[in-house]
Structure formats: C-alpha cells, structure tokens
N, CA and C of each residue as an Amber inpcrd file, in Angstrom:
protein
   636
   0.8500000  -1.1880000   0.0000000   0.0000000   0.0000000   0.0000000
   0.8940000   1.2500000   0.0000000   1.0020000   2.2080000  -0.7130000
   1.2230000   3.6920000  -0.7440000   0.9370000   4.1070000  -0.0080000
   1.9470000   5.5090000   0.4320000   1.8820000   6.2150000   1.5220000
   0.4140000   7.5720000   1.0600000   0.3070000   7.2620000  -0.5190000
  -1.2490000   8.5390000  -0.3630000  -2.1740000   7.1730000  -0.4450000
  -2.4890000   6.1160000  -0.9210000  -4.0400000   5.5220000  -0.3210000
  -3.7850000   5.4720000   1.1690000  -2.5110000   4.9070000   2.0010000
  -3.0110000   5.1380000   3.0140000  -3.3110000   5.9650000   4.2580000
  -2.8550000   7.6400000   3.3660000  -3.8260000   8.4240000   4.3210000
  -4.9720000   8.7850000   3.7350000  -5.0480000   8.5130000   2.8420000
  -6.7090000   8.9140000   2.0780000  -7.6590000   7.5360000   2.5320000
  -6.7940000   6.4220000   2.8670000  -8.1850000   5.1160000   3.2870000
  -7.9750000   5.4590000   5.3150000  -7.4080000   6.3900000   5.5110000
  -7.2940000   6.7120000   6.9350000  -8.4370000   7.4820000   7.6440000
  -9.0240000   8.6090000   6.3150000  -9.8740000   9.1390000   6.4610000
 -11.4940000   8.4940000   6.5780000 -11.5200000   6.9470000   5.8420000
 -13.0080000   6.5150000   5.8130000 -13.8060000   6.6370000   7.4260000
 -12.8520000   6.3540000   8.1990000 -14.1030000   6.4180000   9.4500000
 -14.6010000   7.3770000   9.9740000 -14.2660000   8.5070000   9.2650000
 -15.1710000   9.3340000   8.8440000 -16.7700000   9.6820000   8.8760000
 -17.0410000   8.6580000   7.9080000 -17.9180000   8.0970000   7.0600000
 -19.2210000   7.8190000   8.2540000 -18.3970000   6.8750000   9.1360000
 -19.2910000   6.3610000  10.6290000 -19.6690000   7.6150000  11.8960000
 -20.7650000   8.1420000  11.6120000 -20.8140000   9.3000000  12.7850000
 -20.3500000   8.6530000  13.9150000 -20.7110000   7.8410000  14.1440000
 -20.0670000   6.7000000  15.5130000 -18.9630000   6.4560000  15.9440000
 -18.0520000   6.4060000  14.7840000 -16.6430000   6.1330000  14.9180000
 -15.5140000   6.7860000  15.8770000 -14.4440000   6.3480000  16.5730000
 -13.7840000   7.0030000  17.6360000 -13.7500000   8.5220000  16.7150000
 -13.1530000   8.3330000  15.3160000 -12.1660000   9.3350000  14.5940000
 -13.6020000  10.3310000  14.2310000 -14.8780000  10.3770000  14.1620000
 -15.8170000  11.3320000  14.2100000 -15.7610000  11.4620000  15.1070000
 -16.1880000  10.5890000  16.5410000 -16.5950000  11.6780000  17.9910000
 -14.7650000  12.4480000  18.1400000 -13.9720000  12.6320000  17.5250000
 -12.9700000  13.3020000  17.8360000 -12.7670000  14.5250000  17.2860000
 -13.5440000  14.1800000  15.9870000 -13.5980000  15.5970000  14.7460000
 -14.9980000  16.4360000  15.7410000 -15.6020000  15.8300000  15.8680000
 -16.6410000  17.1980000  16.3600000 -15.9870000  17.5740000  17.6950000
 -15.1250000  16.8400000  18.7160000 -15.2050000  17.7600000  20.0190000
 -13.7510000  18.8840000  19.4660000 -13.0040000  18.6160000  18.0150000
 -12.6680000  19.4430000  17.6760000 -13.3430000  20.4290000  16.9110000
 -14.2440000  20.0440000  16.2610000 -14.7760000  21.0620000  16.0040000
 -15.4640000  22.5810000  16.8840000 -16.2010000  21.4700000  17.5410000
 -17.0860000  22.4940000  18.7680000 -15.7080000  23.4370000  19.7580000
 -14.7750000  23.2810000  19.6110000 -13.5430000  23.7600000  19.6840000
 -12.8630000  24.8610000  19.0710000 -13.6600000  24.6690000  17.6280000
 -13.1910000  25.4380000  17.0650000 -13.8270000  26.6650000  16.8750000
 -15.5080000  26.1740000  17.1770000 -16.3740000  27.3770000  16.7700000
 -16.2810000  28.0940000  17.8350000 -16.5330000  27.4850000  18.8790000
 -15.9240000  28.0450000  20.4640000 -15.3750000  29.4780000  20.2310000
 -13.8770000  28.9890000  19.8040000 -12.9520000  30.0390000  19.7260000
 -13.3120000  30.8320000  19.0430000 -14.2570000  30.3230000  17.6220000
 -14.5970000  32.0710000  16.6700000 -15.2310000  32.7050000  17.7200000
 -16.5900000  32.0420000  18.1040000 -17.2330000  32.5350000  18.9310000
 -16.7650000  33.7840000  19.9380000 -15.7360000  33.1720000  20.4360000
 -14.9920000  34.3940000  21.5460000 -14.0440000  35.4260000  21.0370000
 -13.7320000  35.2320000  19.4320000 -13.2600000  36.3020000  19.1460000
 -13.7200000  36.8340000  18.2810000 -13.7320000  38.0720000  18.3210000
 -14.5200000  39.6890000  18.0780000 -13.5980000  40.0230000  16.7790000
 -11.9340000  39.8250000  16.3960000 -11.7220000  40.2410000  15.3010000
 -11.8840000  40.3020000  14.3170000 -11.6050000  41.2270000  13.5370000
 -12.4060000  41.3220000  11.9080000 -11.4080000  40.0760000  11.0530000
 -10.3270000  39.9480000  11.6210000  -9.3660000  38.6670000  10.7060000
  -8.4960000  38.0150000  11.7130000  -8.6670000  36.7140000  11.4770000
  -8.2220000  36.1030000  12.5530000  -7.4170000  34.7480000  11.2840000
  -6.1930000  34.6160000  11.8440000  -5.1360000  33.6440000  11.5220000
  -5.2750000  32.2100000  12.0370000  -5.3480000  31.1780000  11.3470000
  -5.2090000  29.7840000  11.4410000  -4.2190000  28.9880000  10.5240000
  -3.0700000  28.1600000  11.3410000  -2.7430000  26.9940000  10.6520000
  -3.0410000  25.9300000  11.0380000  -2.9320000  24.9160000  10.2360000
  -3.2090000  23.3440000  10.9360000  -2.4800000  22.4340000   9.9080000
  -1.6360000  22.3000000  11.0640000  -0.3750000  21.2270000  10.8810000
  -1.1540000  19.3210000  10.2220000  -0.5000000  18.7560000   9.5110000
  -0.5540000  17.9770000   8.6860000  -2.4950000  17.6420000   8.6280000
  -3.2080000  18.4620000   7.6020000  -4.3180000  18.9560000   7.9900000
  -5.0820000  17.6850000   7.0110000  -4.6540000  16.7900000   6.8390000
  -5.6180000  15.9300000   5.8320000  -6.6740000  16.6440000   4.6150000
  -7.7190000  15.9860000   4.6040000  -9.0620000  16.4390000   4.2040000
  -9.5660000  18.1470000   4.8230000  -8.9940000  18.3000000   5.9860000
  -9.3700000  19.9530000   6.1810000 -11.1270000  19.4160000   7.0270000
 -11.3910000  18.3660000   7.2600000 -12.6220000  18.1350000   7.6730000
 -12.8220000  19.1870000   9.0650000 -11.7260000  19.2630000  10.1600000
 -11.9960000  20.3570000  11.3310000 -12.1980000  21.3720000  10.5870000
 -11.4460000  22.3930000  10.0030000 -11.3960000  23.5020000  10.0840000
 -12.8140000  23.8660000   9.0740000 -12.5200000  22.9750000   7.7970000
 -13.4240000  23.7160000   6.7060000 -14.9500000  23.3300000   6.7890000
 -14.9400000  21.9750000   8.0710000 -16.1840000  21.3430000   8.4570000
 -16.9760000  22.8880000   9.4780000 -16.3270000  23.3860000   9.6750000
 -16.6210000  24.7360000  10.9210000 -16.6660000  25.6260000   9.9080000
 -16.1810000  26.2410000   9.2150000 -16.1340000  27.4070000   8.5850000
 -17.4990000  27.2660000   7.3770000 -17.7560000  26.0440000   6.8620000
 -18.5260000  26.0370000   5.7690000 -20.1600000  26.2630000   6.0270000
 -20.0870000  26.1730000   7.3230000 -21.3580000  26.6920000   7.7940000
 -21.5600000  28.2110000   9.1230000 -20.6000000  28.6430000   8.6700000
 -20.5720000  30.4750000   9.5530000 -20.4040000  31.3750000   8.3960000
 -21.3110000  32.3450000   9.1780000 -21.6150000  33.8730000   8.0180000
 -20.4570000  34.3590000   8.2920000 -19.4240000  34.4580000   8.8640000
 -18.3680000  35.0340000   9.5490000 -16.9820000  34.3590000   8.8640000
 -17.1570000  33.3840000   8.5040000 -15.8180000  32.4810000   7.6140000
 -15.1040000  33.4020000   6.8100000 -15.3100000  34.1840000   6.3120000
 -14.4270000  35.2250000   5.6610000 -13.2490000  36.2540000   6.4970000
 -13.7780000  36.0380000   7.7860000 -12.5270000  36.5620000   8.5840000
 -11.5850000  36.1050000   8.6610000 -11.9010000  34.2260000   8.3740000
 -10.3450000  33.3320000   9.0750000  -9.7570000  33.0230000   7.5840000
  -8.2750000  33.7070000   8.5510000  -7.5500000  33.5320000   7.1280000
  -6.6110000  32.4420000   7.1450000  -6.6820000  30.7800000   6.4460000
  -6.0810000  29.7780000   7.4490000  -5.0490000  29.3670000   6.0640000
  -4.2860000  28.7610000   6.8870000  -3.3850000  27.9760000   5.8240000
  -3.3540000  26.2580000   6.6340000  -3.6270000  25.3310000   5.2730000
  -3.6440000  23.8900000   5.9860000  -2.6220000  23.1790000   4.9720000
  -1.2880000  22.7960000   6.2000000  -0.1880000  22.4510000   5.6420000
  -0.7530000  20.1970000   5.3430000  -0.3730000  19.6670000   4.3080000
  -1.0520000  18.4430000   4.0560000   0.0630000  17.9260000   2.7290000
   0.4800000  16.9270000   3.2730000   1.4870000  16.1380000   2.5310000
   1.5610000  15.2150000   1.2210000  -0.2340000  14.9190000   1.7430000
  -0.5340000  13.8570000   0.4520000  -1.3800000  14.9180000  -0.3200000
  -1.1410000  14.3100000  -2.0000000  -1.6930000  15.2300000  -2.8890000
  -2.8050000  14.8170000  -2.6870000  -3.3420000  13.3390000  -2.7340000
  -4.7370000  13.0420000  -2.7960000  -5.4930000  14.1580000  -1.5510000
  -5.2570000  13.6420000  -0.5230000  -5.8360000  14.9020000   0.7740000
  -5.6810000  16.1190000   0.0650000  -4.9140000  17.1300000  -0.2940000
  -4.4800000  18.0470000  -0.0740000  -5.6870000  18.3710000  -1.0670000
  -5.7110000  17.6420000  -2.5660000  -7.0750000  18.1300000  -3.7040000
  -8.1530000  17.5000000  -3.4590000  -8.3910000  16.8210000  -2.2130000
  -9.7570000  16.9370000  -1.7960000 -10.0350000  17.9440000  -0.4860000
  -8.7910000  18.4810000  -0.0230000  -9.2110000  19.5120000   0.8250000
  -9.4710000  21.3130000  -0.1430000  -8.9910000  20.7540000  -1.4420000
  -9.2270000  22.0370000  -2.1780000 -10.8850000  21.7680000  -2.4230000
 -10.4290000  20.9600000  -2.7590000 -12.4780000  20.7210000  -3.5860000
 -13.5900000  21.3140000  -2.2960000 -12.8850000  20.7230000  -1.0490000
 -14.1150000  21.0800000  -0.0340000 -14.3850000  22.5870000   0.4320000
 -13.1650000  23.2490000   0.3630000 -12.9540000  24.8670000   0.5140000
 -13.4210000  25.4720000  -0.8300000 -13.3190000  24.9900000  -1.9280000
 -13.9820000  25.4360000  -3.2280000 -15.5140000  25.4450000  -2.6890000
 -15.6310000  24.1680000  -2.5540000 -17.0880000  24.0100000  -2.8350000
 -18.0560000  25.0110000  -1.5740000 -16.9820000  25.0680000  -0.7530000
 -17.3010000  25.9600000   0.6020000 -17.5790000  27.3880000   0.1530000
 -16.7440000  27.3810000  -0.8490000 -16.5290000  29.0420000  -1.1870000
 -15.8070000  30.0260000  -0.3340000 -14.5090000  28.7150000   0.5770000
 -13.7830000  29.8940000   1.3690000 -12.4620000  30.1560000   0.8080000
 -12.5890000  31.5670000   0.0440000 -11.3590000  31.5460000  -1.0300000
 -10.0210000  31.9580000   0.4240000 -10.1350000  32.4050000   1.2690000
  -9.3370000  32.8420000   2.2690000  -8.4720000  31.4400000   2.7390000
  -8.3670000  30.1920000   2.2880000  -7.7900000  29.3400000   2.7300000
  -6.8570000  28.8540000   1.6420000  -5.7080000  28.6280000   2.2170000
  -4.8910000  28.3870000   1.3950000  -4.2730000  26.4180000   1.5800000
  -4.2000000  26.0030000   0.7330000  -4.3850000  24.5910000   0.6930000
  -3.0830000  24.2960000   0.6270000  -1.6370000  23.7500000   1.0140000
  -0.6990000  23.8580000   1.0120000   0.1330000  22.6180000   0.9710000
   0.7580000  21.9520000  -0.1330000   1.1600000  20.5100000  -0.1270000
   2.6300000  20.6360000   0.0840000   2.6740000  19.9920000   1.7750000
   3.9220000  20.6910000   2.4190000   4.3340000  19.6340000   3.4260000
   5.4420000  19.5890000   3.9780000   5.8250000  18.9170000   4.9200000
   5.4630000  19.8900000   5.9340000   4.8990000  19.5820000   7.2370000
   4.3910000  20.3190000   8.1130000   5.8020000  20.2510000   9.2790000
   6.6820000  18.8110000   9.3280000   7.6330000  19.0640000   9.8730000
   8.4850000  19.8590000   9.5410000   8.5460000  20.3700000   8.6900000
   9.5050000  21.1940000   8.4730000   9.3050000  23.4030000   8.7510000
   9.6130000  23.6610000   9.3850000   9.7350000  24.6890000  10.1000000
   9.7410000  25.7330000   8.2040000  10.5220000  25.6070000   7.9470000
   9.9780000  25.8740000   6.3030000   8.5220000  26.2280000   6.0220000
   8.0880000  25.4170000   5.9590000   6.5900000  25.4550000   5.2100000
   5.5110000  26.4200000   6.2760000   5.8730000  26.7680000   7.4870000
   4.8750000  28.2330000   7.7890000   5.1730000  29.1670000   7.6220000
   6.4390000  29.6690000   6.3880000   6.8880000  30.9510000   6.1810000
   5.5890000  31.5050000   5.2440000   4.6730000  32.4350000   5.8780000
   3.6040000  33.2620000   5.8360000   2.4590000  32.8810000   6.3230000
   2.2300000  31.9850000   6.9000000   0.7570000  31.4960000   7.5860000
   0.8280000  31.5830000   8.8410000   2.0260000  32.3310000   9.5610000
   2.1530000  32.3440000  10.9950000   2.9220000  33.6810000  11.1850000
   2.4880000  34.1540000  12.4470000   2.3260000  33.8200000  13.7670000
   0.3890000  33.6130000  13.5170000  -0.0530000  32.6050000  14.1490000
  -1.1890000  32.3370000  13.6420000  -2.0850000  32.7420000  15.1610000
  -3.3420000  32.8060000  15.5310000  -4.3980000  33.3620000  16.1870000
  -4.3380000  31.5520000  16.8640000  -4.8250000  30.5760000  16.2380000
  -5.2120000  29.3500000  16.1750000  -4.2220000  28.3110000  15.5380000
  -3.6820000  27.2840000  16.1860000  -2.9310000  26.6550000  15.8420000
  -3.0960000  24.9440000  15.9520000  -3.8730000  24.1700000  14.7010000
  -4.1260000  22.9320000  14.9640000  -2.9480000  22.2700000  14.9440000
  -3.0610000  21.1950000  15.6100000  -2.2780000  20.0400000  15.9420000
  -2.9830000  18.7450000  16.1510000  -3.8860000  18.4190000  15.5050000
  -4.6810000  17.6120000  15.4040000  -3.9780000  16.3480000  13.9940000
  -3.8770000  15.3630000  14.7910000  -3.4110000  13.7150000  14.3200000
  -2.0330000  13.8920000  13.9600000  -1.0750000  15.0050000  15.4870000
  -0.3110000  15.0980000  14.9650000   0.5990000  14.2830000  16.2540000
   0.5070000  13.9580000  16.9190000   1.3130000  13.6880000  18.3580000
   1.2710000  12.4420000  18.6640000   0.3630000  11.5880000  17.4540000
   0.0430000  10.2390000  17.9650000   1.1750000   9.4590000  16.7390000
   1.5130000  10.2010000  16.0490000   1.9300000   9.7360000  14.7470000
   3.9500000  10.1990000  14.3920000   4.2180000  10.9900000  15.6190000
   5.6990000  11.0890000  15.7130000   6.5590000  10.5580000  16.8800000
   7.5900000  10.7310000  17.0250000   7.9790000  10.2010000  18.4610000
   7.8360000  11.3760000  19.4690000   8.2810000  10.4660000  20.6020000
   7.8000000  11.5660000  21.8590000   8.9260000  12.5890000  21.4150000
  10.1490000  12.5310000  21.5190000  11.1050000  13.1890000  21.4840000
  10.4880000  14.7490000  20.0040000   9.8070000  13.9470000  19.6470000
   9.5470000  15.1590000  18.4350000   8.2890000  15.7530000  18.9450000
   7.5430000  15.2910000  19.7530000   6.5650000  15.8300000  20.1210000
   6.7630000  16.6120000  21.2780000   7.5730000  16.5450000  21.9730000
   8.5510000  17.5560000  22.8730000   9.1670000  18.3880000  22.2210000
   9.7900000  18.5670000  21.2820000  10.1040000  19.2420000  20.5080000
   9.5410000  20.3820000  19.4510000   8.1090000  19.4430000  19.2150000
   7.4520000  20.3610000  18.2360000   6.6960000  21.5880000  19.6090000
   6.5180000  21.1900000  20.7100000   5.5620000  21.8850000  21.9980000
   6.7730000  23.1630000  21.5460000   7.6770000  22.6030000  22.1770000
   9.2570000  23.6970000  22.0880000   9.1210000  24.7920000  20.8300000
   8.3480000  24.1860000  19.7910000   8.6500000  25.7430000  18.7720000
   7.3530000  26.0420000  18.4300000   6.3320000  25.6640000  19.4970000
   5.0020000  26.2090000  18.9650000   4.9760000  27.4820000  19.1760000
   5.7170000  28.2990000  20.3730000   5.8990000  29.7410000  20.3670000
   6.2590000  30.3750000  18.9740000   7.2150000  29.6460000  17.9710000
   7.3300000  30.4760000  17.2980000   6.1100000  30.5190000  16.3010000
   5.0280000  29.6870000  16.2560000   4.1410000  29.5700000  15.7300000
   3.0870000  30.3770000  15.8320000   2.5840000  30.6820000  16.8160000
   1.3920000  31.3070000  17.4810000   2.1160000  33.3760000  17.9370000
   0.9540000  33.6470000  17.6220000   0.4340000  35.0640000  17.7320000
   0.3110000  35.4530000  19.8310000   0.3700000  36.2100000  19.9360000
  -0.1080000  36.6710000  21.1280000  -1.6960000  36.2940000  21.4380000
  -1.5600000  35.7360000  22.2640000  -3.1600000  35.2020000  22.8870000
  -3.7510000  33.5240000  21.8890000  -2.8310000  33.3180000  21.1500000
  -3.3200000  32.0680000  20.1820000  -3.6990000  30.7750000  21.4290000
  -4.5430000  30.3660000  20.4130000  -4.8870000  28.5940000  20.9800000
  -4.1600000  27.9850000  20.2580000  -4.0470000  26.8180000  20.7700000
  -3.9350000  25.3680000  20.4080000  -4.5500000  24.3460000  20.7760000
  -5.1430000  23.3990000  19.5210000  -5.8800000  22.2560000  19.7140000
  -4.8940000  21.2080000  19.3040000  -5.1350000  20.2600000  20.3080000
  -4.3980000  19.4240000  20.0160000  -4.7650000  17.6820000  20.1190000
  -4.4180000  16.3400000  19.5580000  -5.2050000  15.4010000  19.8830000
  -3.7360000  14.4760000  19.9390000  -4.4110000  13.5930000  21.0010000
  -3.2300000  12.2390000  21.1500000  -4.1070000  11.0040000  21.7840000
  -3.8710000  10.1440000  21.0150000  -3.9060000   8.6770000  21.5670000
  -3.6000000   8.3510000  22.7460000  -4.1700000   7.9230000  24.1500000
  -3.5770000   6.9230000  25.5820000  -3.3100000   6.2710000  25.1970000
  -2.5340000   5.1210000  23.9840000  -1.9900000   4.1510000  24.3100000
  -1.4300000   4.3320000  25.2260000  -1.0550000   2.9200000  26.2720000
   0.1750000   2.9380000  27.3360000   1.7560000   2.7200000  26.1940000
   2.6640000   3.4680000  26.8750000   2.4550000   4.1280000  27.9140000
   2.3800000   5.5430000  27.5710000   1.1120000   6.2010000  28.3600000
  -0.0680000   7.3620000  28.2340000   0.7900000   8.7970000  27.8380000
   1.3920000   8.8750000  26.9230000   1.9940000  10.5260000  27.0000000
   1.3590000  12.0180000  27.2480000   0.4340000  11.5920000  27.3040000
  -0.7160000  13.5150000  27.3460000  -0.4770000  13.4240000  29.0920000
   0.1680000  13.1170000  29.9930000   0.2430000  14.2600000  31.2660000
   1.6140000  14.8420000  30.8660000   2.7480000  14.2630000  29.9450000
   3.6360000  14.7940000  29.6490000   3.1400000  15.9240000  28.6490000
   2.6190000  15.2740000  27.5200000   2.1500000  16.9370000  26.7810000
   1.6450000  17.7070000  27.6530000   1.2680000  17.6410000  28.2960000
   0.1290000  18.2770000  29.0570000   1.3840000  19.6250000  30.0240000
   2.3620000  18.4690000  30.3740000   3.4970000  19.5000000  31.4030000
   4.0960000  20.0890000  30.4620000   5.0950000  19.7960000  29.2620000
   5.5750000  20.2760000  28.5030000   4.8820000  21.9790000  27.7930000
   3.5730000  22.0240000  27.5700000   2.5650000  22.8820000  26.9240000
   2.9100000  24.0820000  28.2210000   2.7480000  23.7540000  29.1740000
   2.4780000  24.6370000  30.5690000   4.2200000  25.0900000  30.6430000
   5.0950000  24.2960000  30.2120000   6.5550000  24.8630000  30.3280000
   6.5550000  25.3020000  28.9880000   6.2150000  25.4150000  27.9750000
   6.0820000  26.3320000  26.8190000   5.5440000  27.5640000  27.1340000
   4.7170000  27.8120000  28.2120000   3.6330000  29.4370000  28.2670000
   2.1060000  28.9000000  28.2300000   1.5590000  27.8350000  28.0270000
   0.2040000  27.7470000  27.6670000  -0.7240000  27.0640000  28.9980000
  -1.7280000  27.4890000  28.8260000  -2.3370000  27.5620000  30.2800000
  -3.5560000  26.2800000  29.4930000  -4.2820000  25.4300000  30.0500000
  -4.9140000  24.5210000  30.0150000  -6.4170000  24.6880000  29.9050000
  -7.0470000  25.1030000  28.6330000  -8.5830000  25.4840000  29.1010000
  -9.3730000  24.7180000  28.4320000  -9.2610000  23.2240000  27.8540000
  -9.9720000  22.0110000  28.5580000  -8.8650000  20.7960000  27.7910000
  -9.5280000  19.6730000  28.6400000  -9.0490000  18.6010000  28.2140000
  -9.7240000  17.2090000  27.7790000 -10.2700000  16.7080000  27.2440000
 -10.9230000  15.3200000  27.0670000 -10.3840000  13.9940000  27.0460000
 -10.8400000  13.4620000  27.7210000 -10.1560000  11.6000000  28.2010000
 -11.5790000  11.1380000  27.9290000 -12.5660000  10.8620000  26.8820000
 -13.6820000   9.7630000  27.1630000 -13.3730000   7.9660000  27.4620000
 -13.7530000   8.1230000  28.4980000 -13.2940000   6.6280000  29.1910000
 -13.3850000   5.5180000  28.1020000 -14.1930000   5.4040000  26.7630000
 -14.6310000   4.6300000  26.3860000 -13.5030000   4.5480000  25.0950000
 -13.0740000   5.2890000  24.6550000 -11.8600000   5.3440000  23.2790000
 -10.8130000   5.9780000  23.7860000  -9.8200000   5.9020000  23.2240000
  -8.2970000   6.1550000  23.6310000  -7.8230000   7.5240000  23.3970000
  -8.6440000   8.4350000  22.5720000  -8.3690000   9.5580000  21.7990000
  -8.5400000  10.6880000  22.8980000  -7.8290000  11.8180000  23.3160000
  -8.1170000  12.7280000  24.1630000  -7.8380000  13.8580000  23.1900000
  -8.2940000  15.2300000  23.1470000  -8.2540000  16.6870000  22.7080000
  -8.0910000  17.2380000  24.2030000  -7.3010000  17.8560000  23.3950000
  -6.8040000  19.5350000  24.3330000  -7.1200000  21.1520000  23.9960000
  -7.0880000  21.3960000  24.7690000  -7.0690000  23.3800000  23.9270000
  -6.1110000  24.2250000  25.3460000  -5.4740000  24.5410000  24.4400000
  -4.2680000  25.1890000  25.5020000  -4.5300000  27.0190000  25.1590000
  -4.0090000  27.6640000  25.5510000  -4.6270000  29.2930000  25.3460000
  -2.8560000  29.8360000  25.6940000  -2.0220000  30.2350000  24.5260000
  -0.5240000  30.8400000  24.9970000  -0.3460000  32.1340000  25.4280000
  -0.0250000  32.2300000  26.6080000   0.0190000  33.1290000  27.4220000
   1.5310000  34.0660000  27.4770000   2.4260000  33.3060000  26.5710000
   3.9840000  33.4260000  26.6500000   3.8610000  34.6100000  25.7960000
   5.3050000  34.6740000  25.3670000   5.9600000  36.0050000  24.3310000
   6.0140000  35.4820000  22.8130000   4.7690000  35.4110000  21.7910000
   5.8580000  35.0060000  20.4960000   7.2600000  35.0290000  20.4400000
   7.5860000  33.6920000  20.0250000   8.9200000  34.1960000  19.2050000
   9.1990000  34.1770000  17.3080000  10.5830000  34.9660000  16.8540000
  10.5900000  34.9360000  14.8940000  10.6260000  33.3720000  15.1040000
   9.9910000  33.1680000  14.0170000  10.1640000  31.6840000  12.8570000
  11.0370000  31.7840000  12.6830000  12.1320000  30.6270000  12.7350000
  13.3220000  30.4420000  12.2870000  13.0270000  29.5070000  11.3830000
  13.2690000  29.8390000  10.0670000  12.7120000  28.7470000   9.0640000
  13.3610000  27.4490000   8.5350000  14.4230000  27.8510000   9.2910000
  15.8740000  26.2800000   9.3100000  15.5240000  25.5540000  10.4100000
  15.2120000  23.9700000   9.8550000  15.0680000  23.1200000  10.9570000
  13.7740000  22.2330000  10.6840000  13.7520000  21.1160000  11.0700000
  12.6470000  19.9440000  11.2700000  12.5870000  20.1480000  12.6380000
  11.4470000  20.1110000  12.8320000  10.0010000  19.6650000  14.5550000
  10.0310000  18.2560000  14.4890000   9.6410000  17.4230000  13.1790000
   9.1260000  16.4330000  13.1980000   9.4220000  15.8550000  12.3960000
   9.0070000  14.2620000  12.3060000   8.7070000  12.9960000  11.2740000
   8.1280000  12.4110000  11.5010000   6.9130000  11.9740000  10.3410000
   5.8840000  11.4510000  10.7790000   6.3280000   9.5630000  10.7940000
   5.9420000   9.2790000  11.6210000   6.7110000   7.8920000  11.4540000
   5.6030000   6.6940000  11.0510000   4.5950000   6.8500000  10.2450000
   3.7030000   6.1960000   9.5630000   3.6110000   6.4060000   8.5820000
C-alpha cells in the first residue's frame, strides 16, 4: 500500500458518525467554533499542521456567516488529501484558505501562515515520536500570535503521553482550558490558550517525522 491511499483510506471512518475518529472531529470542532465565537476580530489567523481532508477547520467554517474573517493555511502532505481539501474549501466558497502541499515538519513550510491566532495540531502527536513531540511543543511559540490557541489530539496508548504533553505545553507558556479523556476510546483533545511572548520563525530546521 502507498503512503497517499493510506492516508486517504485513513480518512473513511469518517464516514461512521459513531466512529472514535468522528466523535474526535466534532469535540474538535465544537472547539473550534468556540474560539470564533470568543473572538470579536475582523481577521483572525489559522494553521493546521498535517491537515488531511481539512474536515476540522473547513467542516466549521462552511457553515458560519463570519468564515471570511479566518484567514487559514492547511499544511497536508498527500496530494490526494491536499485536492480533496481544495475541492471542499472550493465548494465551501472559502477563497481565504490556502491549501498547502507541504511537509508540516519542516519549520519551512509556515513561512507566511504564521504567527497564527489558532494553531491545529490535530493527528499530529500520535503519529511522531515523543522526542519530536517535545520538541514540536518547544517551537510552537514560534508559531502562534499573542493570545493564540492550540488544539491538540493524542492517543492513551500505554504508555499514556498527554500528562507529559500536558506538562511540557504549561513549560512552553500555555495555560490549560480544557481537556478530554472519554473513558470509552483512547483519543483525548486539548485546547491550551498561549500566554507566553511570540517568538521569529526560524525557518531552518525539522520539529518532526511522521513515522507512519
């Protein structure tokens, strides 16, 4: 199997409103509207790191009168994802998004979509090593805007790494304003709120590798 069928056959459970990987897309979603919700600006910045299909962001935006404020860039590796995340922002009619076929590890590819308001990290922490996922926490400052969120999702397999994300985020600047563990699937979301100092993008350097 290929590395694009198998993130494009990654996406089918989808398909199942039931499925762990839907009840995970909506408590990101409701996450996401959340945050428009609470902010008042006329343009507000989003990236989202290895963004598949775009189902969070463009699943939220394709139904608000207000979608023309967020101006997002969704970094996505496979072409198949990347031109079905165009088709869905087409068909959305949100020309403000920019569809971007990019290595997301690479510190490179947010030269102009950042310092961002909103910063996904969604199916990104379950899929690198810890050491990179400590690492990527480490340069999310240079990522994020003054006052930005971050959403973020990880797998409990044992052994359980999200109280470590969890400390790591809080030794980055970011303060904790919710967390999800449903007892019944392994998948937890976060939303962290950065309280620290931006720092410049240094555009030399890998965060990550996806190791699937």
């Amino acid at each position: 199997m290929t590395a694009q069928t198998h993130w494009q056959a990654w996406h089918e459970p989808y398909a199942d409103e039931g499925s762990p990987l839907s009840r995970r897309l909506r408590l990101v979603q409701q996450h996401i509207a959340s945050w428009l919700d609470q902010r008042s600006d006329e343009r507000l910045t989003v990236v989202s790191a290895c963004a598949g299909q775009g189902h969070d962001l463009i699943g939220v935006l394709a139904s608000r009168p207000d979608a023309q404020r967020v101006h997002g860039t969704l970094l996505e590796y496979d072409a198949g994802n990347v031109a079905a995340a165009q088709a869905a922002a087409d068909q959305a009619r949100l020309s403000n998004l920019v569809i971007k076929q990019a290595d997301a590890g690479q510190l490179s590819s947010y030269v102009g979509a950042v310092p961002a308001d909103l910063v996904l990290m969604v199916g990104v922490f379950g899929n690198i090593s810890d050491a990179d996922v400590k690492r990527t926490i480490a340069a999310l400052p240079r990522l994020c805007a003054e006052g930005a969120s971050v959403i973020w999702t990880r797998a409990r397999r044992a052994p359980d790494l999200t109280p470590a994300v969890r400390g790591w985020l809080r030794d980055a600047g970011y303060v904790e304003e919710a967390f999800h563990a449903p007892d019944d699937v392994r998948f937890s979301v976060g939303v962290h709120r950065f309280e620290g100092a931006p720092q410049p993008l240094d555009a030399a350097g890998t965060v990550f590798t996806f190791l699937h």
